[in-house]
N, CA, C and O atoms as a Tinker XYZ file with bonds, in Angstrom:
   504  protein
     1  N      5.149000  -32.438000    8.999000    73     2
     2  CA     3.835000  -32.214000   10.119000    64     1     3
     3  C      2.102000  -31.942000    9.572000    63     2     4     5
     4  O      1.903000  -31.184000    8.622000    81     3
     5  N      0.941000  -32.634000   10.274000    73     3     6
     6  CA     0.031000  -32.199000    9.526000    64     5     7
     7  C     -0.539000  -32.092000   10.486000    63     6     8     9
     8  O     -0.412000  -32.966000   11.344000    81     7
     9  N     -1.656000  -30.617000   10.772000    73     7    10
    10  CA    -2.862000  -31.296000   11.556000    64     9    11
    11  C     -3.876000  -30.793000   11.354000    63    10    12    13
    12  O     -3.809000  -29.589000   11.106000    81    11
    13  N     -5.283000  -31.445000   11.360000    73    11    14
    14  CA    -6.312000  -30.403000   10.241000    64    13    15
    15  C     -7.533000  -30.983000   11.857000    63    14    16    17
    16  O     -7.609000  -31.946000   12.621000    81    15
    17  N     -8.383000  -29.436000   11.584000    73    15    18
    18  CA    -9.120000  -29.318000   12.524000    64    17    19
    19  C    -10.493000  -29.376000   11.706000    63    18    20    21
    20  O    -10.562000  -28.919000   10.564000    81    19
    21  N    -11.538000  -29.940000   12.330000    73    19    22
    22  CA   -13.234000  -30.394000   11.520000    64    21    23
    23  C    -13.959000  -29.695000   12.932000    63    22    24    25
    24  O    -13.532000  -29.308000   14.020000    81    23
    25  N    -15.379000  -29.770000   12.223000    73    23    26
    26  CA   -16.089000  -30.129000   13.745000    64    25    27
    27  C    -16.673000  -28.053000   13.921000    63    26    28    29
    28  O    -17.429000  -27.727000   14.836000    81    27
    29  N    -16.207000  -27.142000   13.037000    73    27    30
    30  CA   -16.521000  -26.062000   13.670000    64    29    31
    31  C    -18.129000  -25.732000   13.043000    63    30    32    33
    32  O    -18.733000  -26.497000   12.291000    81    31
    33  N    -18.425000  -24.980000   13.331000    73    31    34
    34  CA   -20.124000  -23.981000   13.168000    64    33    35
    35  C    -20.614000  -23.234000   13.194000    63    34    36    37
    36  O    -20.239000  -22.158000   13.657000    81    35
    37  N    -21.773000  -23.498000   12.660000    73    35    38
    38  CA   -22.942000  -22.528000   14.003000    64    37    39
    39  C    -23.696000  -22.770000   14.638000    63    38    40    41
    40  O    -24.355000  -23.766000   14.339000    81    39
    41  N    -23.926000  -22.281000   15.444000    73    39    42
    42  CA   -24.570000  -22.406000   16.708000    64    41    43
    43  C    -25.032000  -21.332000   17.927000    63    42    44    45
    44  O    -24.435000  -20.487000   18.594000    81    43
    45  N    -26.880000  -21.988000   17.830000    73    43    46
    46  CA   -27.194000  -20.628000   18.542000    64    45    47
    47  C    -26.558000  -20.537000   20.675000    63    46    48    49
    48  O    -26.099000  -21.478000   21.323000    81    47
    49  N    -26.764000  -19.326000   21.086000    73    47    50
    50  CA   -26.134000  -19.324000   22.837000    64    49    51
    51  C    -26.054000  -20.687000   23.241000    63    50    52    53
    52  O    -27.112000  -21.227000   22.919000    81    51
    53  N    -25.397000  -21.372000   23.716000    73    51    54
    54  CA   -26.065000  -22.029000   25.253000    64    53    55
    55  C    -25.644000  -23.640000   24.552000    63    54    56    57
    56  O    -25.196000  -24.459000   25.355000    81    55
    57  N    -25.782000  -24.048000   23.162000    73    55    58
    58  CA   -25.624000  -24.454000   22.352000    64    57    59
    59  C    -24.126000  -25.445000   22.459000    63    58    60    61
    60  O    -23.268000  -25.104000   23.274000    81    59
    61  N    -23.886000  -26.808000   21.478000    73    59    62
    62  CA   -22.361000  -27.333000   21.515000    64    61    63
    63  C    -22.257000  -27.639000   20.765000    63    62    64    65
    64  O    -23.165000  -27.824000   19.955000    81    63
    65  N    -20.609000  -27.967000   20.528000    73    63    66
    66  CA   -19.625000  -28.563000   19.695000    64    65    67
    67  C    -18.396000  -29.137000   20.271000    63    66    68    69
    68  O    -17.667000  -28.893000   21.233000    81    67
    69  N    -18.472000  -30.401000   18.857000    73    67    70
    70  CA   -16.898000  -30.542000   19.406000    64    69    71
    71  C    -16.076000  -30.349000   17.919000    63    70    72    73
    72  O    -16.594000  -30.522000   16.816000    81    71
    73  N    -14.826000  -29.993000   18.146000    73    71    74
    74  CA   -13.861000  -29.790000   17.345000    64    73    75
    75  C    -13.007000  -30.919000   16.895000    63    74    76    77
    76  O    -13.315000  -31.802000   17.696000    81    75
    77  N    -12.362000  -31.280000   16.313000    73    75    78
    78  CA   -11.107000  -32.833000   15.928000    64    77    79
    79  C     -9.973000  -31.913000   15.156000    63    78    80    81
    80  O    -10.040000  -30.900000   14.459000    81    79
    81  N     -9.139000  -32.568000   15.516000    73    79    82
    82  CA    -7.741000  -32.220000   14.868000    64    81    83
    83  C     -7.289000  -33.489000   14.917000    63    82    84    85
    84  O     -7.161000  -34.026000   16.017000    81    83
    85  N     -6.945000  -34.233000   13.635000    73    83    86
    86  CA    -5.912000  -34.946000   13.335000    64    85    87
    87  C     -4.820000  -34.532000   13.036000    63    86    88    89
    88  O     -4.592000  -33.504000   12.398000    81    87
    89  N     -3.724000  -35.600000   13.643000    73    87    90
    90  CA    -2.649000  -35.053000   13.218000    64    89    91
    91  C     -2.000000  -36.021000   12.850000    63    90    92    93
    92  O     -2.383000  -37.116000   13.260000    81    91
    93  N     -0.518000  -35.948000   11.746000    73    91    94
    94  CA     0.113000  -36.869000   11.121000    64    93    95
    95  C      2.414000  -35.863000   10.961000    63    94    96    97
    96  O      2.952000  -34.774000   11.163000    81    95
    97  N      2.828000  -37.415000   10.447000    73    95    98
    98  CA     4.265000  -36.799000   10.056000    64    97    99
    99  C      5.001000  -36.363000   11.416000    63    98   100   101
   100  O      5.784000  -35.444000   11.175000    81    99
   101  N      4.994000  -36.787000   12.961000    73    99   102
   102  CA     5.145000  -36.764000   13.710000    64   101   103
   103  C      5.398000  -37.165000   14.741000    63   102   104   105
   104  O      4.289000  -37.221000   15.273000    81   103
   105  N      6.197000  -37.550000   15.537000    73   103   106
   106  CA     5.645000  -38.517000   17.096000    64   105   107
   107  C      5.347000  -37.875000   18.301000    63   106   108   109
   108  O      6.066000  -37.494000   19.225000    81   107
   109  N      4.143000  -37.831000   18.107000    73   107   110
   110  CA     2.783000  -37.789000   18.670000    64   109   111
   111  C      3.049000  -37.149000   19.729000    63   110   112   113
   112  O      3.175000  -35.938000   19.907000    81   111
   113  N      3.160000  -38.320000   20.683000    73   111   114
   114  CA     3.280000  -39.163000   22.812000    64   113   115
   115  C      4.314000  -37.716000   23.116000    63   114   116   117
   116  O      4.644000  -37.445000   24.270000    81   115
   117  N      4.811000  -36.751000   21.785000    73   115   118
   118  CA     5.850000  -36.125000   22.580000    64   117   119
   119  C      5.351000  -34.467000   22.387000    63   118   120   121
   120  O      6.272000  -33.650000   22.398000    81   119
   121  N      4.297000  -34.068000   22.255000    73   119   122
   122  CA     4.099000  -33.070000   21.495000    64   121   123
   123  C      3.011000  -32.512000   22.397000    63   122   124   125
   124  O      1.960000  -33.099000   22.139000    81   123
   125  N      2.852000  -31.578000   23.384000    73   123   126
   126  CA     1.819000  -31.189000   24.102000    64   125   127
   127  C      0.653000  -30.456000   23.113000    63   126   128   129
   128  O      0.920000  -29.409000   22.523000    81   127
   129  N     -0.524000  -31.044000   23.007000    73   127   130
   130  CA    -1.586000  -30.396000   21.726000    64   129   131
   131  C     -2.171000  -28.981000   22.726000    63   130   132   133
   132  O     -1.859000  -28.727000   23.889000    81   131
   133  N     -3.143000  -28.185000   21.776000    73   131   134
   134  CA    -2.950000  -27.024000   22.233000    64   133   135
   135  C     -4.333000  -26.403000   21.481000    63   134   136   137
   136  O     -4.439000  -26.395000   20.255000    81   135
   137  N     -5.418000  -25.864000   22.429000    73   135   138
   138  CA    -6.556000  -25.270000   21.053000    64   137   139
   139  C     -6.375000  -23.629000   21.055000    63   138   140   141
   140  O     -6.298000  -23.134000   22.180000    81   139
   141  N     -6.324000  -23.042000   20.327000    73   139   142
   142  CA    -6.517000  -21.953000   20.416000    64   141   143
   143  C     -6.996000  -21.621000   19.605000    63   142   144   145
   144  O     -7.099000  -22.315000   18.594000    81   143
   145  N     -7.757000  -19.774000   19.766000    73   143   146
   146  CA    -8.461000  -18.961000   18.683000    64   145   147
   147  C     -7.993000  -17.878000   18.935000    63   146   148   149
   148  O     -7.285000  -17.462000   19.852000    81   147
   149  N     -8.596000  -17.268000   17.732000    73   147   150
   150  CA    -8.641000  -15.203000   17.454000    64   149   151
   151  C    -10.067000  -15.109000   16.614000    63   150   152   153
   152  O    -10.733000  -15.829000   15.869000    81   151
   153  N    -10.126000  -13.785000   17.188000    73   151   154
   154  CA   -11.879000  -13.378000   16.696000    64   153   155
   155  C    -11.322000  -12.270000   16.441000    63   154   156   157
   156  O    -10.473000  -11.745000   17.161000    81   155
   157  N    -11.768000  -11.803000   15.358000    73   155   158
   158  CA   -11.462000  -10.226000   14.086000    64   157   159
   159  C    -11.815000   -9.757000   15.580000    63   158   160   161
   160  O    -12.546000  -10.000000   16.540000    81   159
   161  N    -10.175000   -8.411000   14.837000    73   159   162
   162  CA    -9.028000   -7.872000   15.966000    64   161   163
   163  C     -8.640000   -7.891000   16.789000    63   162   164   165
   164  O     -8.269000   -6.859000   17.349000    81   163
   165  N     -8.477000   -9.464000   17.475000    73   163   166
   166  CA    -8.506000   -9.409000   18.327000    64   165   167
   167  C     -6.552000  -10.668000   18.213000    63   166   168   169
   168  O     -6.264000  -11.326000   17.213000    81   167
   169  N     -5.766000  -10.606000   19.350000    73   167   170
   170  CA    -4.744000  -11.375000   19.129000    64   169   171
   171  C     -5.395000  -12.612000   19.380000    63   170   172   173
   172  O     -6.593000  -12.820000   19.570000    81   171
   173  N     -4.000000  -13.770000   19.342000    73   171   174
   174  CA    -4.445000  -15.122000   19.151000    64   173   175
   175  C     -4.734000  -15.437000   20.434000    63   174   176   177
   176  O     -3.741000  -14.894000   20.917000    81   175
   177  N     -5.487000  -16.026000   21.675000    73   175   178
   178  CA    -5.461000  -16.373000   22.224000    64   177   179
   179  C     -5.708000  -18.649000   23.005000    63   178   180   181
   180  O     -6.374000  -19.636000   22.693000    81   179
   181  N     -4.782000  -18.316000   23.927000    73   179   182
   182  CA    -5.061000  -19.707000   24.119000    64   181   183
   183  C     -6.258000  -20.146000   25.327000    63   182   184   185
   184  O     -6.623000  -19.511000   26.316000    81   183
   185  N     -6.824000  -21.886000   24.662000    73   183   186
   186  CA    -7.954000  -21.910000   24.879000    64   185   187
   187  C     -7.463000  -23.272000   26.032000    63   186   188   189
   188  O     -7.591000  -22.926000   27.207000    81   187
   189  N     -7.016000  -24.504000   25.868000    73   187   190
   190  CA    -6.573000  -25.059000   26.080000    64   189   191
   191  C     -5.203000  -26.264000   26.109000    63   190   192   193
   192  O     -4.210000  -26.008000   25.429000    81   191
   193  N     -5.228000  -26.912000   26.524000    73   191   194
   194  CA    -4.225000  -27.228000   26.675000    64   193   195
   195  C     -3.754000  -28.950000   26.568000    63   194   196   197
   196  O     -4.835000  -29.376000   26.976000    81   195
   197  N     -2.994000  -30.128000   26.337000    73   195   198
   198  CA    -3.564000  -31.499000   27.207000    64   197   199
   199  C     -1.671000  -32.317000   26.673000    63   198   200   201
   200  O     -1.287000  -32.527000   25.523000    81   199
   201  N     -0.968000  -32.560000   27.854000    73   199   202
   202  CA     0.213000  -32.730000   27.392000    64   201   203
   203  C      0.178000  -34.271000   27.074000    63   202   204   205
   204  O     -0.864000  -34.922000   27.011000    81   203
   205  N      1.680000  -34.871000   26.846000    73   203   206
   206  CA     1.695000  -36.151000   25.130000    64   205   207
   207  C      0.885000  -37.082000   26.898000    63   206   208   209
   208  O     -0.331000  -36.897000   26.950000    81   207
   209  N      1.110000  -37.415000   27.381000    73   207   210
   210  CA     0.110000  -38.633000   28.180000    64   209   211
   211  C     -1.148000  -38.056000   28.246000    63   210   212   213
   212  O     -1.883000  -38.854000   28.828000    81   211
   213  N     -1.484000  -37.494000   28.069000    73   211   214
   214  CA    -3.348000  -36.792000   28.431000    64   213   215
   215  C     -4.059000  -36.881000   29.246000    63   214   216   217
   216  O     -5.281000  -37.027000   29.289000    81   215
   217  N     -2.503000  -36.705000   30.715000    73   215   218
   218  CA    -3.519000  -37.315000   32.009000    64   217   219
   219  C     -3.763000  -35.137000   32.490000    63   218   220   221
   220  O     -4.580000  -34.502000   33.157000    81   219
   221  N     -2.935000  -34.896000   31.939000    73   219   222
   222  CA    -2.909000  -32.758000   32.515000    64   221   223
   223  C     -4.008000  -31.789000   31.606000    63   222   224   225
   224  O     -4.426000  -32.315000   30.575000    81   223
   225  N     -4.235000  -31.151000   31.757000    73   223   226
   226  CA    -4.913000  -30.924000   30.835000    64   225   227
   227  C     -4.828000  -29.198000   31.400000    63   226   228   229
   228  O     -4.436000  -29.184000   32.567000    81   227
   229  N     -5.017000  -28.213000   31.017000    73   227   230
   230  CA    -4.824000  -27.076000   31.239000    64   229   231
   231  C     -5.751000  -25.979000   30.496000    63   230   232   233
   232  O     -5.549000  -25.807000   29.294000    81   231
   233  N     -6.765000  -25.222000   31.150000    73   231   234
   234  CA    -7.712000  -23.733000   30.297000    64   233   235
   235  C     -7.322000  -22.612000   30.875000    63   234   236   237
   236  O     -6.908000  -22.109000   31.920000    81   235
   237  N     -7.744000  -22.344000   29.317000    73   235   238
   238  CA    -8.215000  -20.167000   30.291000    64   237   239
   239  C     -9.119000  -19.863000   31.330000    63   238   240   241
   240  O     -9.810000  -20.716000   31.888000    81   239
   241  N     -9.123000  -19.154000   31.487000    73   239   242
   242  CA   -10.248000  -19.181000   32.646000    64   241   243
   243  C    -11.872000  -18.782000   32.050000    63   242   244   245
   244  O    -12.949000  -18.762000   32.646000    81   243
   245  N    -11.565000  -18.527000   30.821000    73   243   246
   246  CA   -12.792000  -18.097000   30.380000    64   245   247
   247  C    -13.757000  -19.355000   29.609000    63   246   248   249
   248  O    -14.925000  -19.429000   29.227000    81   247
   249  N    -12.602000  -20.250000   29.618000    73   247   250
   250  CA   -13.686000  -21.429000   29.097000    64   249   251
   251  C    -13.916000  -22.676000   30.233000    63   250   252   253
   252  O    -14.257000  -23.814000   29.911000    81   251
   253  N    -13.679000  -22.264000   31.521000    73   251   254
   254  CA   -13.226000  -23.529000   32.304000    64   253   255
   255  C    -14.427000  -23.591000   33.101000    63   254   256   257
   256  O    -15.091000  -22.713000   33.651000    81   255
   257  N    -14.621000  -25.692000   32.977000    73   255   258
   258  CA   -15.933000  -26.030000   33.199000    64   257   259
   259  C    -16.728000  -25.331000   31.997000    63   258   260   261
   260  O    -17.391000  -24.428000   32.506000    81   259
   261  N    -16.864000  -25.359000   31.098000    73   259   262
   262  CA   -17.503000  -25.443000   29.814000    64   261   263
   263  C    -16.863000  -26.005000   28.714000    63   262   264   265
   264  O    -17.585000  -26.337000   27.775000    81   263
   265  N    -15.301000  -26.236000   28.601000    73   263   266
   266  CA   -14.562000  -26.489000   27.524000    64   265   267
   267  C    -13.902000  -28.265000   27.873000    63   266   268   269
   268  O    -13.279000  -28.173000   28.931000    81   267
   269  N    -13.862000  -29.373000   27.483000    73   267   270
   270  CA   -12.769000  -30.452000   27.752000    64   269   271
   271  C    -12.001000  -30.062000   26.738000    63   270   272   273
   272  O    -12.314000  -29.248000   25.869000    81   271
   273  N    -10.735000  -30.788000   26.872000    73   271   274
   274  CA    -9.831000  -31.006000   25.683000    64   273   275
   275  C     -9.645000  -32.695000   25.697000    63   274   276   277
   276  O    -10.686000  -33.100000   26.213000    81   275
   277  N     -9.038000  -33.526000   25.461000    73   275   278
   278  CA    -8.800000  -34.095000   25.727000    64   277   279
   279  C     -8.281000  -34.861000   24.018000    63   278   280   281
   280  O     -8.736000  -34.476000   22.941000    81   279
   281  N     -7.196000  -36.042000   24.207000    73   279   282
   282  CA    -6.955000  -36.666000   23.121000    64   281   283
   283  C     -7.043000  -38.201000   23.096000    63   282   284   285
   284  O     -7.128000  -38.919000   24.092000    81   283
   285  N     -7.008000  -38.611000   21.779000    73   283   286
   286  CA    -6.505000  -40.019000   21.495000    64   285   287
   287  C     -5.455000  -40.926000   20.657000    63   286   288   289
   288  O     -5.401000  -41.119000   19.443000    81   287
   289  N     -4.889000  -41.267000   21.382000    73   287   290
   290  CA    -3.227000  -41.353000   21.253000    64   289   291
   291  C     -3.498000  -42.641000   19.388000    63   290   292   293
   292  O     -2.804000  -42.607000   18.372000    81   291
   293  N     -4.377000  -43.292000   19.600000    73   291   294
   294  CA    -4.240000  -44.486000   19.452000    64   293   295
   295  C     -4.765000  -43.691000   17.828000    63   294   296   297
   296  O     -4.201000  -44.068000   16.801000    81   295
   297  N     -5.831000  -42.632000   17.760000    73   295   298
   298  CA    -6.082000  -42.497000   16.527000    64   297   299
   299  C     -5.305000  -40.980000   16.401000    63   298   300   301
   300  O     -5.845000  -40.185000   15.632000    81   299
   301  N     -3.954000  -40.488000   17.175000    73   299   302
   302  CA    -3.425000  -39.403000   16.827000    64   301   303
   303  C     -4.437000  -37.957000   16.401000    63   302   304   305
   304  O     -4.385000  -37.239000   15.402000    81   303
   305  N     -5.399000  -37.900000   17.691000    73   303   306
   306  CA    -5.843000  -36.747000   17.344000    64   305   307
   307  C     -6.489000  -36.576000   18.566000    63   306   308   309
   308  O     -6.509000  -37.452000   19.430000    81   307
   309  N     -7.126000  -35.265000   18.697000    73   307   310
   310  CA    -7.767000  -33.823000   20.043000    64   309   311
   311  C     -8.580000  -33.918000   19.268000    63   310   312   313
   312  O     -8.772000  -34.152000   18.075000    81   311
   313  N     -9.273000  -33.585000   20.576000    73   311   314
   314  CA   -10.752000  -32.903000   20.503000    64   313   315
   315  C    -10.866000  -31.971000   21.318000    63   314   316   317
   316  O     -9.858000  -31.835000   22.012000    81   315
   317  N    -12.512000  -30.550000   21.737000    73   315   318
   318  CA   -12.283000  -30.144000   22.112000    64   317   319
   319  C    -14.208000  -30.075000   22.143000    63   318   320   321
   320  O    -14.941000  -29.612000   21.269000    81   319
   321  N    -14.478000  -30.515000   23.057000    73   319   322
   322  CA   -16.040000  -30.724000   23.794000    64   321   323
   323  C    -15.851000  -29.030000   24.298000    63   322   324   325
   324  O    -15.075000  -28.482000   25.081000    81   323
   325  N    -17.085000  -28.483000   23.339000    73   323   326
   326  CA   -17.321000  -26.586000   23.529000    64   325   327
   327  C    -18.729000  -26.839000   24.545000    63   326   328   329
   328  O    -19.399000  -27.072000   23.539000    81   327
   329  N    -19.357000  -26.934000   25.241000    73   327   330
   330  CA   -20.561000  -26.683000   25.872000    64   329   331
   331  C    -20.973000  -25.354000   26.209000    63   330   332   333
   332  O    -20.054000  -24.557000   26.394000    81   331
   333  N    -22.037000  -24.971000   26.319000    73   331   334
   334  CA   -22.503000  -23.938000   26.838000    64   333   335
   335  C    -22.062000  -22.597000   26.255000    63   334   336   337
   336  O    -21.902000  -21.572000   26.917000    81   335
   337  N    -21.871000  -22.733000   24.827000    73   335   338
   338  CA   -21.233000  -21.485000   23.886000    64   337   339
   339  C    -22.346000  -20.204000   23.957000    63   338   340   341
   340  O    -23.536000  -19.910000   23.849000    81   339
   341  N    -20.908000  -19.656000   24.241000    73   339   342
   342  CA   -21.558000  -17.630000   24.107000    64   341   343
   343  C    -21.026000  -17.369000   22.807000    63   342   344   345
   344  O    -20.269000  -17.993000   22.064000    81   343
   345  N    -21.874000  -15.829000   22.705000    73   343   346
   346  CA   -21.575000  -14.908000   21.482000    64   345   347
   347  C    -19.522000  -14.622000   21.080000    63   346   348   349
   348  O    -18.784000  -14.538000   20.099000    81   347
   349  N    -19.411000  -14.564000   22.978000    73   347   350
   350  CA   -18.050000  -14.084000   22.955000    64   349   351
   351  C    -17.293000  -15.304000   22.464000    63   350   352   353
   352  O    -16.069000  -15.176000   22.450000    81   351
   353  N    -17.856000  -16.612000   22.007000    73   351   354
   354  CA   -16.476000  -17.885000   21.983000    64   353   355
   355  C    -16.181000  -18.064000   20.307000    63   354   356   357
   356  O    -15.571000  -18.937000   19.691000    81   355
   357  N    -16.929000  -16.775000   19.836000    73   355   358
   358  CA   -17.463000  -16.732000   18.089000    64   357   359
   359  C    -15.703000  -16.734000   17.495000    63   358   360   361
   360  O    -14.965000  -15.963000   18.108000    81   359
   361  N    -15.172000  -17.428000   16.543000    73   359   362
   362  CA   -12.793000  -17.479000   16.909000    64   361   363
   363  C    -13.292000  -18.299000   15.561000    63   362   364   365
   364  O    -14.387000  -18.794000   15.294000    81   363
   365  N    -11.983000  -18.243000   14.779000    73   363   366
   366  CA   -11.316000  -19.033000   13.984000    64   365   367
   367  C    -10.468000  -20.332000   15.422000    63   366   368   369
   368  O     -9.295000  -20.284000   15.794000    81   367
   369  N    -11.450000  -21.238000   15.869000    73   367   370
   370  CA    -9.795000  -21.691000   16.007000    64   369   371
   371  C     -8.952000  -22.991000   15.966000    63   370   372   373
   372  O     -9.232000  -24.093000   15.494000    81   371
   373  N     -7.834000  -22.545000   16.598000    73   371   374
   374  CA    -7.127000  -23.783000   15.916000    64   373   375
   375  C     -6.303000  -24.234000   16.515000    63   374   376   377
   376  O     -5.622000  -23.521000   17.253000    81   375
   377  N     -5.967000  -26.313000   16.335000    73   375   378
   378  CA    -4.966000  -26.917000   16.886000    64   377   379
   379  C     -3.948000  -26.780000   16.115000    63   378   380   381
   380  O     -3.873000  -26.523000   14.913000    81   379
   381  N     -2.553000  -27.125000   17.533000    73   379   382
   382  CA    -1.245000  -26.693000   17.575000    64   381   383
   383  C     -0.808000  -27.696000   17.988000    63   382   384   385
   384  O     -1.585000  -28.517000   18.476000    81   383
   385  N      0.566000  -27.952000   17.926000    73   383   386
   386  CA     1.727000  -28.479000   18.359000    64   385   387
   387  C      2.215000  -27.893000   19.251000    63   386   388   389
   388  O      1.720000  -26.777000   19.410000    81   387
   389  N      3.697000  -28.391000   20.542000    73   387   390
   390  CA     4.280000  -28.359000   21.385000    64   389   391
   391  C      5.495000  -29.163000   21.462000    63   390   392   393
   392  O      5.769000  -29.377000   22.642000    81   391
   393  N      6.344000  -29.702000   20.633000    73   391   394
   394  CA     7.399000  -30.524000   21.166000    64   393   395
   395  C      7.881000  -29.933000   22.570000    63   394   396   397
   396  O      8.113000  -28.772000   22.909000    81   395
   397  N      7.957000  -31.288000   23.350000    73   395   398
   398  CA     8.452000  -30.802000   24.439000    64   397   399
   399  C      9.795000  -32.109000   24.897000    63   398   400   401
   400  O      9.960000  -33.263000   24.503000    81   399
   401  N     10.371000  -31.456000   25.644000    73   399   402
   402  CA    11.891000  -32.703000   26.207000    64   401   403
   403  C     11.170000  -33.184000   28.153000    63   402   404   405
   404  O     10.297000  -32.765000   28.913000    81   403
   405  N     11.702000  -33.728000   28.149000    73   403   406
   406  CA    11.861000  -34.266000   29.904000    64   405   407
   407  C     11.854000  -33.577000   30.653000    63   406   408   409
   408  O     12.542000  -32.569000   30.498000    81   407
   409  N     10.979000  -33.765000   32.024000    73   407   410
   410  CA    10.801000  -32.508000   32.444000    64   409   411
   411  C      9.534000  -31.229000   32.127000    63   410   412   413
   412  O      8.758000  -30.958000   33.043000    81   411
   413  N      9.396000  -30.367000   30.525000    73   411   414
   414  CA     8.839000  -29.615000   30.726000    64   413   415
   415  C      7.248000  -29.715000   30.286000    63   414   416   417
   416  O      6.893000  -30.092000   29.170000    81   415
   417  N      6.433000  -29.353000   31.242000    73   415   418
   418  CA     5.075000  -29.099000   31.402000    64   417   419
   419  C      4.575000  -28.557000   30.165000    63   418   420   421
   420  O      5.390000  -28.010000   29.422000    81   419
   421  N      2.826000  -28.650000   29.677000    73   419   422
   422  CA     2.353000  -28.231000   29.174000    64   421   423
   423  C      1.457000  -26.847000   29.300000    63   422   424   425
   424  O      0.683000  -26.363000   28.474000    81   423
   425  N      1.818000  -26.382000   30.595000    73   423   426
   426  CA     0.849000  -25.105000   31.472000    64   425   427
   427  C      0.579000  -24.071000   31.120000    63   426   428   429
   428  O     -0.399000  -23.369000   31.381000    81   427
   429  N      2.080000  -23.779000   30.032000    73   427   430
   430  CA     2.329000  -22.220000   29.566000    64   429   431
   431  C      1.641000  -22.906000   28.039000    63   430   432   433
   432  O      2.069000  -23.758000   27.261000    81   431
   433  N      0.077000  -21.870000   28.076000    73   431   434
   434  CA    -0.927000  -21.484000   26.687000    64   433   435
   435  C     -0.257000  -20.977000   26.457000    63   434   436   437
   436  O      0.114000  -20.364000   27.458000    81   435
   437  N      0.633000  -20.596000   25.147000    73   435   438
   438  CA     1.506000  -19.327000   24.936000    64   437   439
   439  C      1.805000  -20.059000   23.309000    63   438   440   441
   440  O      2.438000  -21.077000   23.027000    81   439
   441  N      0.944000  -18.916000   22.265000    73   439   442
   442  CA     1.232000  -19.531000   20.916000    64   441   443
   443  C      2.157000  -19.217000   20.328000    63   442   444   445
   444  O      2.238000  -19.379000   19.110000    81   443
   445  N      3.286000  -18.572000   21.208000    73   443   446
   446  CA     4.654000  -18.386000   20.283000    64   445   447
   447  C      5.483000  -19.871000   20.932000    63   446   448   449
   448  O      6.638000  -20.080000   20.560000    81   447
   449  N      4.945000  -20.644000   21.702000    73   447   450
   450  CA     5.524000  -21.889000   22.257000    64   449   451
   451  C      5.157000  -23.039000   20.897000    63   450   452   453
   452  O      5.797000  -24.091000   20.884000    81   451
   453  N      4.446000  -22.863000   20.140000    73   451   454
   454  CA     3.963000  -24.288000   19.781000    64   453   455
   455  C      4.244000  -23.322000   18.321000    63   454   456   457
   456  O      4.109000  -22.184000   17.873000    81   455
   457  N      4.841000  -25.000000   17.894000    73   455   458
   458  CA     5.727000  -25.199000   16.520000    64   457   459
   459  C      5.259000  -25.470000   15.332000    63   458   460   461
   460  O      5.867000  -25.328000   14.271000    81   459
   461  N      3.895000  -25.964000   15.523000    73   459   462
   462  CA     3.183000  -26.581000   13.748000    64   461   463
   463  C      1.727000  -25.952000   14.447000    63   462   464   465
   464  O      1.421000  -25.955000   15.640000    81   463
   465  N      0.882000  -25.370000   13.184000    73   463   466
   466  CA    -0.606000  -25.242000   13.318000    64   465   467
   467  C     -1.584000  -25.299000   12.405000    63   466   468   469
   468  O     -1.649000  -24.610000   11.387000    81   467
   469  N     -2.719000  -26.513000   12.934000    73   467   470
   470  CA    -3.579000  -26.672000   11.601000    64   469   471
   471  C     -4.000000  -25.280000   10.844000    63   470   472   473
   472  O     -3.351000  -24.267000   11.105000    81   471
   473  N     -5.013000  -25.229000    9.967000    73   471   474
   474  CA    -5.285000  -24.182000    9.058000    64   473   475
   475  C     -7.091000  -23.764000   10.413000    63   474   476   477
   476  O     -7.737000  -22.727000   10.568000    81   475
   477  N     -7.138000  -24.225000   10.625000    73   475   478
   478  CA    -8.194000  -23.426000   11.662000    64   477   479
   479  C     -9.826000  -24.169000   11.590000    63   478   480   481
   480  O     -9.946000  -25.035000   10.724000    81   479
   481  N    -10.816000  -23.926000   12.281000    73   479   482
   482  CA   -11.761000  -24.126000   11.927000    64   481   483
   483  C    -13.307000  -23.443000   12.446000    63   482   484   485
   484  O    -13.843000  -23.837000   13.481000    81   483
   485  N    -13.758000  -22.652000   11.794000    73   483   486
   486  CA   -14.567000  -21.093000   12.081000    64   485   487
   487  C    -15.753000  -21.929000   13.447000    63   486   488   489
   488  O    -16.078000  -23.089000   13.191000    81   487
   489  N    -16.141000  -21.495000   14.373000    73   487   490
   490  CA   -17.067000  -21.108000   15.147000    64   489   491
   491  C    -17.791000  -19.586000   15.547000    63   490   492   493
   492  O    -17.327000  -18.522000   15.954000    81   491
   493  N    -19.361000  -20.130000   15.163000    73   491   494
   494  CA   -19.762000  -19.234000   15.264000    64   493   495
   495  C    -21.011000  -18.903000   15.777000    63   494   496   497
   496  O    -21.963000  -19.213000   15.060000    81   495
   497  N    -21.219000  -18.431000   16.682000    73   495   498
   498  CA   -22.309000  -18.599000   17.810000    64   497   499
   499  C    -23.264000  -17.503000   18.032000    63   498   500   501
   500  O    -22.899000  -16.413000   18.472000    81   499
   501  N    -24.789000  -17.848000   17.658000    73   499   502
   502  CA   -25.134000  -16.461000   17.726000    64   501   503
   503  C    -26.942000  -17.127000   16.574000    63   502   504
   504  O    -27.800000  -16.308000   16.244000    81   503
């Protein structure tokens, strides 16, 4: 399983970035996909998640209304559109995948539940 993030960078407060995550090596449709972030000295926190069908999304309160997660099954990719970025959004952002079985949801956006991780992409808001 491979997850490769891209799209990070330096942006001014109020600006936007779109992160991408290309997935390969597994049955993409059976997995929750999530975005997490980790700032220096802080724990990794869940930012957003999307279910295997792409119809249900979940967000941390700190990003609701500003970030949008989406997925393109044809491209085996997941995206995070980030608007109205603030300095406190500065962190390394990680894409992650979590295998689910019938009846499970992606509502719990906890790092401990996710099986596969990308290398991360740095987002700096300054």
